[in-house]
mmCIF file of C-alpha atoms in Angstrom:
data_model
loop_
_atom_site.group_PDB
_atom_site.id
_atom_site.type_symbol
_atom_site.label_atom_id
_atom_site.label_comp_id
_atom_site.label_asym_id
_atom_site.label_seq_id
_atom_site.Cartn_x
_atom_site.Cartn_y
_atom_site.Cartn_z
ATOM 1 C CA MET A 1 -12.285 -73.978 38.268
ATOM 2 C CA LYS A 2 -15.312 -75.431 36.725
ATOM 3 C CA LYS A 3 -15.041 -72.194 33.617
ATOM 4 C CA LEU A 4 -11.829 -73.509 33.357
ATOM 5 C CA ILE A 5 -12.551 -77.078 32.659
ATOM 6 C CA ALA A 6 -15.845 -75.816 30.472
ATOM 7 C CA MET A 7 -12.890 -73.538 27.856
ATOM 8 C CA ILE A 8 -10.867 -77.251 27.634
ATOM 9 C CA LEU A 9 -13.720 -79.261 26.781
ATOM 10 C CA ALA A 10 -14.782 -76.621 23.978
ATOM 11 C CA SER A 11 -11.403 -76.625 22.207
ATOM 12 C CA LEU A 12 -11.366 -80.050 22.677
ATOM 13 C CA MET A 13 -14.305 -80.462 20.793
ATOM 14 C CA VAL A 14 -13.914 -77.585 18.054
ATOM 15 C CA LEU A 15 -10.653 -79.577 16.974
ATOM 16 C CA SER A 16 -13.071 -82.246 16.798
ATOM 17 C CA LEU A 17 -15.501 -81.058 14.560
ATOM 18 C CA ALA A 18 -13.134 -79.726 12.610
ATOM 19 C CA ALA A 19 -11.655 -83.036 12.124
ATOM 20 C CA CYS A 20 -15.380 -84.562 11.263
ATOM 21 C CA GLY A 21 -16.770 -81.115 9.100
ATOM 22 C CA GLY A 22 -19.525 -80.752 11.347
ATOM 23 C CA GLY A 23 -18.700 -77.611 12.903
ATOM 24 C CA GLY A 24 -19.787 -74.493 12.735
ATOM 25 C CA GLY A 25 -20.188 -72.283 8.752
ATOM 26 C CA SER A 26 -19.941 -68.430 9.724
ATOM 27 C CA SER A 27 -20.938 -65.834 7.292
ATOM 28 C CA SER A 28 -21.402 -62.175 8.381
ATOM 29 C CA GLY A 29 -23.766 -58.764 6.850
ATOM 30 C CA SER A 30 -21.987 -56.075 6.758
ATOM 31 C CA GLY A 31 -23.658 -53.989 9.803
ATOM 32 C CA SER A 32 -21.552 -53.330 12.826
ATOM 33 C CA GLY A 33 -21.582 -56.662 14.156
ATOM 34 C CA ASP A 34 -22.735 -56.210 17.718
ATOM 35 C CA MET A 35 -25.222 -59.099 17.510
ATOM 36 C CA LYS A 36 -22.829 -62.924 17.266
ATOM 37 C CA VAL A 37 -25.510 -64.807 16.773
ATOM 38 C CA ALA A 38 -24.865 -69.099 17.297
ATOM 39 C CA MET A 39 -27.246 -71.482 16.343
ATOM 40 C CA ILE A 40 -27.443 -75.151 17.381
ATOM 41 C CA THR A 41 -28.720 -77.634 16.483
ATOM 42 C CA ASP A 42 -30.224 -80.870 18.383
ATOM 43 C CA SER A 43 -29.795 -84.371 17.058
ATOM 44 C CA GLY A 44 -30.197 -83.696 13.656
ATOM 45 C CA ASP A 45 -28.093 -81.485 11.229
ATOM 46 C CA ILE A 46 -28.972 -78.541 9.130
ATOM 47 C CA THR A 47 -30.572 -80.210 5.839
ATOM 48 C CA ASP A 48 -33.316 -82.517 8.557
ATOM 49 C CA GLN A 49 -36.146 -80.395 6.134
ATOM 50 C CA SER A 50 -36.987 -80.177 10.028
ATOM 51 C CA PHE A 51 -36.231 -77.982 13.167
ATOM 52 C CA ASN A 52 -32.645 -77.604 12.419
ATOM 53 C CA GLN A 53 -32.929 -76.614 8.534
ATOM 54 C CA THR A 54 -35.696 -74.736 9.019
ATOM 55 C CA THR A 55 -33.546 -72.644 12.669
ATOM 56 C CA TYR A 56 -30.338 -72.464 10.538
ATOM 57 C CA GLU A 57 -31.507 -71.438 6.995
ATOM 58 C CA THR A 58 -33.991 -68.248 9.045
ATOM 59 C CA ALA A 59 -30.715 -67.394 11.409
ATOM 60 C CA LYS A 60 -28.023 -66.929 8.509
ATOM 61 C CA ALA A 61 -29.856 -64.974 6.230
ATOM 62 C CA TRP A 62 -31.215 -62.305 8.975
ATOM 63 C CA SER A 63 -27.977 -62.211 9.933
ATOM 64 C CA GLU A 64 -26.863 -61.593 6.476
ATOM 65 C CA ALA A 65 -29.567 -59.273 5.797
ATOM 66 C CA ASN A 66 -28.832 -57.235 9.533
ATOM 67 C CA GLY A 67 -24.566 -56.945 9.595
ATOM 68 C CA ALA A 68 -24.654 -59.874 12.344
ATOM 69 C CA SER A 69 -22.192 -62.473 12.543
ATOM 70 C CA PHE A 70 -23.577 -65.761 12.156
ATOM 71 C CA THR A 71 -22.377 -69.341 12.793
ATOM 72 C CA TYR A 72 -23.887 -72.644 13.327
ATOM 73 C CA TYR A 73 -22.848 -75.508 15.730
ATOM 74 C CA LYS A 74 -23.275 -79.395 15.583
ATOM 75 C CA PRO A 75 -22.675 -80.744 18.804
ATOM 76 C CA GLU A 76 -19.992 -84.187 18.572
ATOM 77 C CA LYS A 77 -22.632 -86.866 20.108
ATOM 78 C CA ASP A 78 -26.246 -86.552 20.455
ATOM 79 C CA SER A 79 -25.780 -85.974 24.111
ATOM 80 C CA ASP A 80 -27.108 -83.707 26.541
ATOM 81 C CA GLU A 81 -23.429 -83.081 27.087
ATOM 82 C CA ALA A 82 -22.755 -82.748 23.826
ATOM 83 C CA ARG A 83 -25.173 -80.412 23.617
ATOM 84 C CA ASN A 84 -23.335 -78.768 26.705
ATOM 85 C CA ALA A 85 -20.410 -78.267 24.958
ATOM 86 C CA ALA A 86 -21.674 -77.231 21.796
ATOM 87 C CA VAL A 87 -22.884 -73.842 24.016
ATOM 88 C CA ASP A 88 -19.430 -73.475 25.793
ATOM 89 C CA LEU A 89 -17.804 -73.393 22.614
ATOM 90 C CA ALA A 90 -20.157 -71.070 20.795
ATOM 91 C CA ALA A 91 -19.925 -68.549 24.128
ATOM 92 C CA ALA A 92 -15.844 -68.765 23.643
ATOM 93 C CA ASP A 93 -16.648 -67.905 20.179
ATOM 94 C CA GLY A 94 -17.883 -64.979 21.673
ATOM 95 C CA ALA A 95 -21.480 -65.200 20.641
ATOM 96 C CA ASN A 96 -24.206 -63.203 22.505
ATOM 97 C CA ILE A 97 -26.698 -65.038 20.773
ATOM 98 C CA ILE A 98 -27.461 -68.551 21.153
ATOM 99 C CA ILE A 99 -30.140 -70.005 19.437
ATOM 100 C CA MET A 100 -30.966 -73.531 20.199
ATOM 101 C CA PRO A 101 -34.219 -75.387 18.630
ATOM 102 C CA GLY A 102 -35.674 -78.551 20.003
ATOM 103 C CA TYR A 103 -36.885 -79.951 23.283
ATOM 104 C CA MET A 104 -33.734 -81.803 23.712
ATOM 105 C CA PHE A 105 -32.225 -78.262 24.950
ATOM 106 C CA ALA A 106 -34.557 -78.085 28.356
ATOM 107 C CA ALA A 107 -31.745 -79.866 29.570
ATOM 108 C CA THR A 108 -29.091 -77.001 28.401
ATOM 109 C CA LEU A 109 -31.073 -74.388 29.827
ATOM 110 C CA VAL A 110 -31.117 -76.054 33.107
ATOM 111 C CA ALA A 111 -27.131 -76.330 32.812
ATOM 112 C CA GLN A 112 -25.541 -73.515 31.200
ATOM 113 C CA THR A 113 -27.972 -70.557 31.103
ATOM 114 C CA ASN A 114 -26.860 -68.789 34.691
ATOM 115 C CA ASN A 115 -22.942 -69.841 33.500
ATOM 116 C CA TYR A 116 -23.141 -67.218 30.795
ATOM 117 C CA PRO A 117 -26.054 -64.211 32.486
ATOM 118 C CA ASP A 118 -25.327 -61.827 29.173
ATOM 119 C CA VAL A 119 -26.302 -64.775 26.632
ATOM 120 C CA LYS A 120 -29.173 -64.115 24.825
ATOM 121 C CA PHE A 121 -30.772 -67.953 24.963
ATOM 122 C CA ILE A 122 -33.401 -68.214 22.790
ATOM 123 C CA ALA A 123 -35.352 -71.323 22.920
ATOM 124 C CA LEU A 124 -37.281 -72.649 20.488
ATOM 125 C CA ASP A 125 -40.704 -75.643 21.391
ATOM 126 C CA VAL A 126 -39.257 -75.802 25.539
ATOM 127 C CA ALA A 127 -41.825 -76.111 27.895
ATOM 128 C CA ASP A 128 -41.784 -75.601 30.989
ATOM 129 C CA GLY A 129 -42.942 -79.030 31.742
ATOM 130 C CA ASP A 130 -39.518 -79.988 29.547
ATOM 131 C CA ILE A 131 -37.429 -77.472 31.801
ATOM 132 C CA CYS A 132 -38.901 -78.635 34.812
ATOM 133 C CA GLU A 133 -38.133 -82.829 33.906
ATOM 134 C CA LYS A 134 -34.812 -82.214 33.271
ATOM 135 C CA GLY A 135 -34.345 -79.766 36.766
ATOM 136 C CA VAL A 136 -36.165 -81.430 38.908
ATOM 137 C CA GLY A 137 -34.874 -84.749 38.156
ATOM 138 C CA GLU A 138 -36.014 -87.692 39.957
ATOM 139 C CA GLY A 139 -39.301 -86.732 41.637
ATOM 140 C CA TYR A 140 -40.850 -84.702 38.577
ATOM 141 C CA ASP A 141 -44.414 -85.197 38.398
ATOM 142 C CA TYR A 142 -45.300 -85.044 35.617
ATOM 143 C CA ASN A 143 -46.938 -81.682 35.861
ATOM 144 C CA PRO A 144 -45.504 -78.567 35.735
ATOM 145 C CA SER A 145 -48.039 -76.665 37.273
ATOM 146 C CA ASN A 146 -46.744 -78.440 40.518
ATOM 147 C CA TRP A 147 -43.618 -76.477 40.512
ATOM 148 C CA ASN A 148 -41.564 -73.095 40.052
ATOM 149 C CA VAL A 149 -40.628 -73.036 36.696
ATOM 150 C CA SER A 150 -37.693 -70.588 37.307
ATOM 151 C CA ASP A 151 -35.637 -72.013 39.628
ATOM 152 C CA TYR A 152 -34.435 -74.916 36.748
ATOM 153 C CA TYR A 153 -33.001 -71.587 34.743
ATOM 154 C CA ASN A 154 -32.089 -68.151 34.184
ATOM 155 C CA THR A 155 -35.146 -66.435 33.939
ATOM 156 C CA ASP A 156 -33.406 -63.394 33.126
ATOM 157 C CA ASN A 157 -31.367 -64.219 29.795
ATOM 158 C CA THR A 158 -33.900 -67.171 28.301
ATOM 159 C CA TYR A 159 -36.835 -66.689 25.991
ATOM 160 C CA CYS A 160 -38.983 -70.111 25.367
ATOM 161 C CA ALA A 161 -41.583 -70.714 22.883
ATOM 162 C CA VAL A 162 -43.555 -72.784 22.366
ATOM 163 C CA TYR A 163 -46.407 -73.724 19.589
ATOM 164 C CA GLN A 164 -50.048 -74.765 19.287
ATOM 165 C CA GLU A 165 -49.206 -77.933 17.516
ATOM 166 C CA GLN A 166 -52.583 -79.084 17.978
ATOM 167 C CA ILE A 167 -54.249 -76.611 15.404
ATOM 168 C CA SER A 168 -51.950 -77.096 12.173
ATOM 169 C CA GLY A 169 -52.402 -80.517 13.237
ATOM 170 C CA TYR A 170 -55.695 -80.219 13.248
ATOM 171 C CA MET A 171 -55.899 -78.766 9.725
ATOM 172 C CA ALA A 172 -54.109 -81.399 8.828
ATOM 173 C CA GLY A 173 -56.555 -84.142 9.798
ATOM 174 C CA TYR A 174 -59.346 -82.070 8.217
ATOM 175 C CA ALA A 175 -57.301 -81.150 5.060
ATOM 176 C CA ALA A 176 -57.255 -84.963 4.294
ATOM 177 C CA VAL A 177 -61.045 -85.915 5.455
ATOM 178 C CA LYS A 178 -62.191 -82.773 3.145
ATOM 179 C CA LEU A 179 -60.205 -83.891 0.000
ATOM 180 C CA GLY A 180 -61.563 -87.599 -0.007
ATOM 181 C CA TYR A 181 -58.881 -89.797 2.302
ATOM 182 C CA ARG A 182 -60.759 -92.431 4.290
ATOM 183 C CA HIS A 183 -58.011 -94.294 5.945
ATOM 184 C CA LEU A 184 -55.048 -91.993 7.696
ATOM 185 C CA GLY A 185 -52.484 -93.109 9.520
ATOM 186 C CA PHE A 186 -50.658 -91.083 12.531
ATOM 187 C CA LEU A 187 -46.627 -91.790 12.644
ATOM 188 C CA GLY A 188 -45.496 -90.071 15.459
ATOM 189 C CA GLY A 189 -41.926 -90.155 16.360
ATOM 190 C CA MET A 190 -41.591 -90.167 19.848
ATOM 191 C CA ALA A 191 -44.504 -89.412 22.139
ATOM 192 C CA VAL A 192 -43.569 -86.476 23.185
ATOM 193 C CA PRO A 193 -46.207 -83.297 24.003
ATOM 194 C CA ALA A 194 -45.673 -81.572 20.767
ATOM 195 C CA VAL A 195 -45.620 -84.979 19.265
ATOM 196 C CA MET A 196 -48.360 -85.420 20.898
ATOM 197 C CA ARG A 197 -50.269 -82.638 20.579
ATOM 198 C CA PHE A 198 -49.497 -82.391 16.477
ATOM 199 C CA GLY A 199 -51.103 -86.000 16.698
ATOM 200 C CA TYR A 200 -54.172 -85.082 18.658
ATOM 201 C CA GLY A 201 -54.743 -82.157 17.053
ATOM 202 C CA TYR A 202 -55.131 -83.934 13.210
ATOM 203 C CA VAL A 203 -57.834 -86.839 15.166
ATOM 204 C CA GLN A 204 -59.511 -83.559 16.324
ATOM 205 C CA GLY A 205 -59.963 -82.029 12.329
ATOM 206 C CA ALA A 206 -60.053 -85.438 10.535
ATOM 207 C CA ASN A 207 -63.257 -85.956 13.512
ATOM 208 C CA ALA A 208 -64.930 -82.772 12.796
ATOM 209 C CA ALA A 209 -64.129 -83.139 8.236
ATOM 210 C CA ALA A 210 -65.948 -86.728 8.785
ATOM 211 C CA LYS A 211 -68.521 -84.886 10.812
ATOM 212 C CA ASP A 212 -69.951 -81.919 8.611
ATOM 213 C CA LEU A 213 -69.745 -85.022 5.646
ATOM 214 C CA GLY A 214 -71.689 -87.132 7.096
ATOM 215 C CA VAL A 215 -68.898 -90.275 6.950
ATOM 216 C CA SER A 216 -68.216 -90.129 10.439
ATOM 217 C CA GLY A 217 -68.229 -94.395 10.040
ATOM 218 C CA ASP A 218 -65.701 -95.110 7.029
ATOM 219 C CA VAL A 219 -63.518 -93.207 8.589
ATOM 220 C CA THR A 220 -60.475 -94.786 10.523
ATOM 221 C CA VAL A 221 -56.744 -93.273 11.587
ATOM 222 C CA GLU A 222 -54.494 -95.763 12.806
ATOM 223 C CA TYR A 223 -51.759 -94.773 15.041
ATOM 224 C CA VAL A 224 -48.427 -94.937 16.837
ATOM 225 C CA TYR A 225 -45.227 -94.075 17.269
ATOM 226 C CA GLY A 226 -41.670 -94.692 16.177
ATOM 227 C CA GLY A 227 -39.908 -94.807 19.204
ATOM 228 C CA GLN A 228 -37.360 -92.605 17.548
ATOM 229 C CA PHE A 229 -37.139 -89.038 15.004
ATOM 230 C CA TYR A 230 -35.807 -91.204 12.165
ATOM 231 C CA GLY A 231 -36.599 -93.444 9.764
ATOM 232 C CA ASP A 232 -35.431 -97.116 9.453
ATOM 233 C CA ALA A 233 -36.324 -100.378 7.850
ATOM 234 C CA ASP A 234 -38.521 -101.703 11.131
ATOM 235 C CA ILE A 235 -40.447 -98.566 11.109
ATOM 236 C CA THR A 236 -40.702 -98.496 6.579
ATOM 237 C CA ALA A 237 -41.872 -102.605 7.066
ATOM 238 C CA ALA A 238 -44.780 -101.296 9.563
ATOM 239 C CA MET A 239 -45.593 -98.313 7.224
ATOM 240 C CA ASP A 240 -45.904 -100.992 4.238
ATOM 241 C CA THR A 241 -47.941 -103.043 6.147
ATOM 242 C CA TRP A 242 -50.438 -100.144 7.090
ATOM 243 C CA TYR A 243 -49.777 -98.759 3.087
ATOM 244 C CA ASN A 244 -50.868 -102.208 1.413
ATOM 245 C CA THR A 245 -52.791 -104.445 4.277
ATOM 246 C CA LEU A 246 -54.282 -102.444 5.883
ATOM 247 C CA GLY A 247 -54.869 -99.898 2.845
ATOM 248 C CA VAL A 248 -54.199 -97.010 5.314
ATOM 249 C CA GLU A 249 -54.141 -93.306 2.209
ATOM 250 C CA VAL A 250 -52.455 -91.173 3.613
ATOM 251 C CA VAL A 251 -49.601 -91.035 6.500
ATOM 252 C CA PHE A 252 -49.151 -87.773 8.228
ATOM 253 C CA ALA A 253 -44.862 -88.678 9.115
ATOM 254 C CA CYS A 254 -44.654 -86.344 12.586
ATOM 255 C CA GLY A 255 -41.284 -86.253 13.786
ATOM 256 C CA GLY A 256 -38.213 -84.505 11.802
ATOM 257 C CA GLY A 257 -36.567 -87.394 9.960
ATOM 258 C CA ILE A 258 -38.886 -90.133 10.214
ATOM 259 C CA TYR A 259 -41.228 -89.144 7.412
ATOM 260 C CA THR A 260 -38.414 -91.088 5.154
ATOM 261 C CA SER A 261 -40.079 -94.580 6.140
ATOM 262 C CA ALA A 262 -43.302 -93.137 5.804
ATOM 263 C CA ALA A 263 -42.513 -92.395 2.648
ATOM 264 C CA GLU A 264 -40.894 -94.811 0.925
ATOM 265 C CA ALA A 265 -43.377 -97.383 1.763
ATOM 266 C CA ALA A 266 -45.453 -94.740 0.239
ATOM 267 C CA ALA A 267 -43.906 -94.838 -2.883
ATOM 268 C CA LYS A 268 -44.328 -98.862 -3.984
ATOM 269 C CA VAL A 269 -48.314 -98.196 -3.931
ATOM 270 C CA GLY A 270 -48.017 -94.985 -5.184
ATOM 271 C CA GLY A 271 -49.564 -93.751 -1.146
ATOM 272 C CA LYS A 272 -49.875 -90.010 -0.285
ATOM 273 C CA VAL A 273 -47.631 -88.503 2.924
ATOM 274 C CA ILE A 274 -48.372 -84.597 5.599
ATOM 275 C CA GLY A 275 -44.893 -83.334 6.584
ATOM 276 C CA VAL A 276 -44.347 -81.621 9.909
ATOM 277 C CA ASP A 277 -42.686 -78.313 11.227
ATOM 278 C CA SER A 278 -41.961 -77.006 7.806
ATOM 279 C CA ASP A 279 -42.432 -77.332 3.918
ATOM 280 C CA GLN A 280 -41.958 -81.137 3.564
ATOM 281 C CA SER A 281 -42.536 -81.847 -0.123
ATOM 282 C CA SER A 282 -39.496 -79.769 -1.816
ATOM 283 C CA LYS A 283 -38.010 -83.818 0.443
ATOM 284 C CA ILE A 284 -41.205 -85.705 0.339
ATOM 285 C CA ASN A 285 -41.869 -85.790 -2.662
ATOM 286 C CA GLU A 286 -38.158 -86.899 -3.949
ATOM 287 C CA TYR A 287 -39.954 -90.218 -3.659
ATOM 288 C CA GLY A 288 -42.877 -90.148 -5.387
ATOM 289 C CA ALA A 289 -44.100 -86.887 -7.596
ATOM 290 C CA ASP A 290 -46.845 -85.190 -5.739
ATOM 291 C CA MET A 291 -46.946 -87.852 -2.379
ATOM 292 C CA THR A 292 -46.732 -84.804 0.099
ATOM 293 C CA VAL A 293 -50.667 -84.072 0.268
ATOM 294 C CA THR A 294 -50.074 -81.107 3.268
ATOM 295 C CA SER A 295 -47.506 -80.297 5.986
ATOM 296 C CA ALA A 296 -48.928 -79.538 9.426
ATOM 297 C CA MET A 297 -45.964 -76.575 9.588
ATOM 298 C CA LYS A 298 -45.167 -74.631 12.929
ATOM 299 C CA GLY A 299 -43.580 -71.175 12.718
ATOM 300 C CA LEU A 300 -39.591 -70.667 13.710
ATOM 301 C CA ASP A 301 -38.880 -69.113 11.126
ATOM 302 C CA ALA A 302 -41.275 -66.231 11.960
ATOM 303 C CA THR A 303 -40.552 -66.851 15.422
ATOM 304 C CA VAL A 304 -36.654 -66.067 14.995
ATOM 305 C CA ASN A 305 -37.337 -63.656 12.430
ATOM 306 C CA MET A 306 -39.557 -61.720 15.502
ATOM 307 C CA VAL A 307 -37.201 -61.855 18.432
ATOM 308 C CA LEU A 308 -33.631 -60.723 16.279
ATOM 309 C CA THR A 309 -35.499 -58.231 14.966
ATOM 310 C CA ASP A 310 -36.961 -57.070 18.716
ATOM 311 C CA ILE A 311 -33.285 -57.959 20.149
ATOM 312 C CA LYS A 312 -32.043 -55.314 17.854
ATOM 313 C CA ASP A 313 -34.669 -52.847 17.634
ATOM 314 C CA GLY A 314 -33.888 -53.269 21.651
ATOM 315 C CA LYS A 315 -36.749 -55.279 22.246
ATOM 316 C CA TRP A 316 -34.990 -58.408 24.201
ATOM 317 C CA SER A 317 -37.562 -57.578 27.468
ATOM 318 C CA ASP A 318 -40.785 -58.134 25.531
ATOM 319 C CA HIS A 319 -39.746 -61.610 24.991
ATOM 320 C CA VAL A 320 -36.723 -62.276 28.445
ATOM 321 C CA GLY A 321 -38.604 -64.357 30.879
ATOM 322 C CA LYS A 322 -41.165 -65.718 29.212
ATOM 323 C CA ILE A 323 -42.466 -69.266 28.432
ATOM 324 C CA GLU A 324 -44.703 -68.404 25.055
ATOM 325 C CA SER A 325 -46.957 -71.053 23.357
ATOM 326 C CA LEU A 326 -47.377 -69.140 19.996
ATOM 327 C CA GLY A 327 -50.846 -70.300 18.008
ATOM 328 C CA LEU A 328 -52.601 -68.243 15.559
ATOM 329 C CA ILE A 329 -53.264 -64.314 15.669
ATOM 330 C CA SER A 330 -54.465 -63.087 12.023
ATOM 331 C CA ASP A 331 -57.067 -64.460 9.632
ATOM 332 C CA ASP A 332 -53.589 -64.151 7.908
ATOM 333 C CA PRO A 333 -51.960 -67.676 7.679
ATOM 334 C CA ALA A 334 -48.141 -65.821 6.707
ATOM 335 C CA GLU A 335 -48.881 -64.099 9.884
ATOM 336 C CA ASN A 336 -49.658 -66.989 12.556
ATOM 337 C CA TYR A 337 -47.217 -69.788 13.819
ATOM 338 C CA VAL A 338 -48.979 -72.533 12.837
ATOM 339 C CA GLN A 339 -50.328 -73.079 9.115
ATOM 340 C CA LEU A 340 -50.140 -75.284 5.934
ATOM 341 C CA PRO A 341 -47.952 -74.113 3.147
ATOM 342 C CA ARG A 342 -50.858 -72.424 0.635
ATOM 343 C CA ALA A 343 -48.189 -72.855 -2.819
ATOM 344 C CA THR A 344 -47.693 -76.388 -2.274
ATOM 345 C CA THR A 345 -50.771 -78.006 -0.462
ATOM 346 C CA GLN A 346 -53.308 -80.449 -2.788
ATOM 347 C CA TRP A 347 -56.146 -78.083 -3.045
ATOM 348 C CA GLY A 348 -59.732 -79.733 -4.582
ATOM 349 C CA ASP A 349 -62.858 -79.517 -4.963
ATOM 350 C CA GLY A 350 -62.991 -80.769 -1.019
ATOM 351 C CA PHE A 351 -60.747 -78.787 0.263
ATOM 352 C CA SER A 352 -60.260 -75.116 -1.808
ATOM 353 C CA GLU A 353 -57.476 -72.591 -0.661
ATOM 354 C CA ASP A 354 -60.778 -70.454 -0.240
ATOM 355 C CA ASP A 355 -61.943 -73.389 1.903
ATOM 356 C CA TYR A 356 -58.746 -73.100 4.071
ATOM 357 C CA LEU A 357 -59.016 -69.313 4.485
ATOM 358 C CA ASN A 358 -61.960 -70.177 6.000
ATOM 359 C CA LEU A 359 -60.982 -72.583 8.752
ATOM 360 C CA VAL A 360 -58.400 -70.648 10.278
ATOM 361 C CA LYS A 361 -60.783 -67.077 10.793
ATOM 362 C CA ASP A 362 -63.464 -70.025 12.418
ATOM 363 C CA ILE A 363 -60.487 -70.588 14.309
ATOM 364 C CA HIS A 364 -58.583 -67.910 15.414
ATOM 365 C CA ALA A 365 -62.185 -66.148 15.997
ATOM 366 C CA GLY A 366 -62.832 -68.700 18.370
ATOM 367 C CA THR A 367 -65.794 -70.425 15.946
ATOM 368 C CA ILE A 368 -63.904 -74.467 16.017
ATOM 369 C CA SER A 369 -62.487 -74.923 19.348
ATOM 370 C CA ILE A 370 -59.409 -76.760 19.136
ATOM 371 C CA SER A 371 -58.004 -79.007 22.420
ATOM 372 C CA ASP A 372 -54.777 -79.194 23.767
ATOM 373 C CA ASP A 373 -55.008 -81.380 26.407
ATOM 374 C CA ILE A 374 -52.917 -85.148 25.780
ATOM 375 C CA SER A 375 -53.832 -86.233 28.501
ATOM 376 C CA ALA A 376 -55.336 -88.905 26.842
ATOM 377 C CA MET A 377 -56.718 -89.845 22.714
ATOM 378 C CA PRO A 378 -59.319 -87.098 22.128
ATOM 379 C CA SER A 379 -62.834 -88.630 22.439
ATOM 380 C CA VAL A 380 -63.952 -89.258 18.833
ATOM 381 C CA ASP A 381 -66.834 -91.145 16.052
ATOM 382 C CA ILE A 382 -64.090 -91.395 13.879
ATOM 383 C CA THR A 383 -62.069 -95.161 14.197
ATOM 384 C CA VAL A 384 -59.048 -94.305 15.939
ATOM 385 C CA ASN A 385 -56.636 -97.786 16.508
ATOM 386 C CA GLU A 386 -54.118 -97.148 18.791
ATOM 387 C CA ALA A 387 -50.215 -99.357 18.632
ATOM 388 C CA GLY A 388 -48.495 -97.982 20.577
ATOM 389 C CA SER A 389 -44.484 -97.437 19.626
ATOM 390 C CA ILE A 390 -43.156 -99.686 16.805
ATOM 391 C CA LYS A 391 -40.071 -99.420 19.530
#
């Protein structure tokens, strides 16, 4: 009866999506079609220049190139129930691989992976703590090591990838100070672990560069969370204060579409912005030419390509059941899961592309150590002004 109700809800959802034009777009390659890939968006859409767009474009391109069918689904609402309904719909449409980008899908893993044991679930940026929070519910102590995460979802058909955001955050902060910026800002979306790792890495990188240059006393980082993953008038007003009144030169806008508020404020004074997750320069630069200094990226595209290719090659067993932390695996930035975009970063005398390559080598070799601890702001010599959350 439960499965019947789920199928009815899924059918109602597809009618609603068709009416508003927000549902699936399909694309098929020329192969056997044994792989039926579906991607579900979280709270954003496939034009967000972040998780959803990167995942959508990569999964679609891979499917077309490898003869798999592909469909994406945009849930009717930003809610766990709507995301669960999207899984019901994808499964009803025959999907045997479902890709879900973002920590918001933890509840979906808990609710749905046991319902569809024959579907392969690929969850990007969903950590053990996210799953435990949704699985344990009331009484969860926010220490996943105290819980057996496998009790709360089906490890027999699920692969989760998380990213070492502190590394690309570090790279961005290091580059900014080396390029001559002394008054930095960090505008996070929400204070969730991935955003905090980006932010604390950013502070560590700025601090390391300031030490290298002997300018620790001259470097300041303003630090705040927006309380949401999109910009609005209130957040833009706060960024106006940073750029106009405090003299902030560059803001790391870390939270999907929240970059819009930083970019709107930066455009008024010729300020700079650092993007996140993907190379956001094409969108940020719409607000002002050459506004984007760099972007602290994580390799959702590389993850999607890797896992889909391994499924095709019969290597799903290499991934299923794992919550894998992805970071640097090589001295070559192109092979890594966290990096800066070499084509669009504004290299300069203070931080050249060769300097970046050397930085990657040092981090990969362990010469540079970057903490992933988010229990407290890193202890640094530069000034960090924490302002809590705007909302």
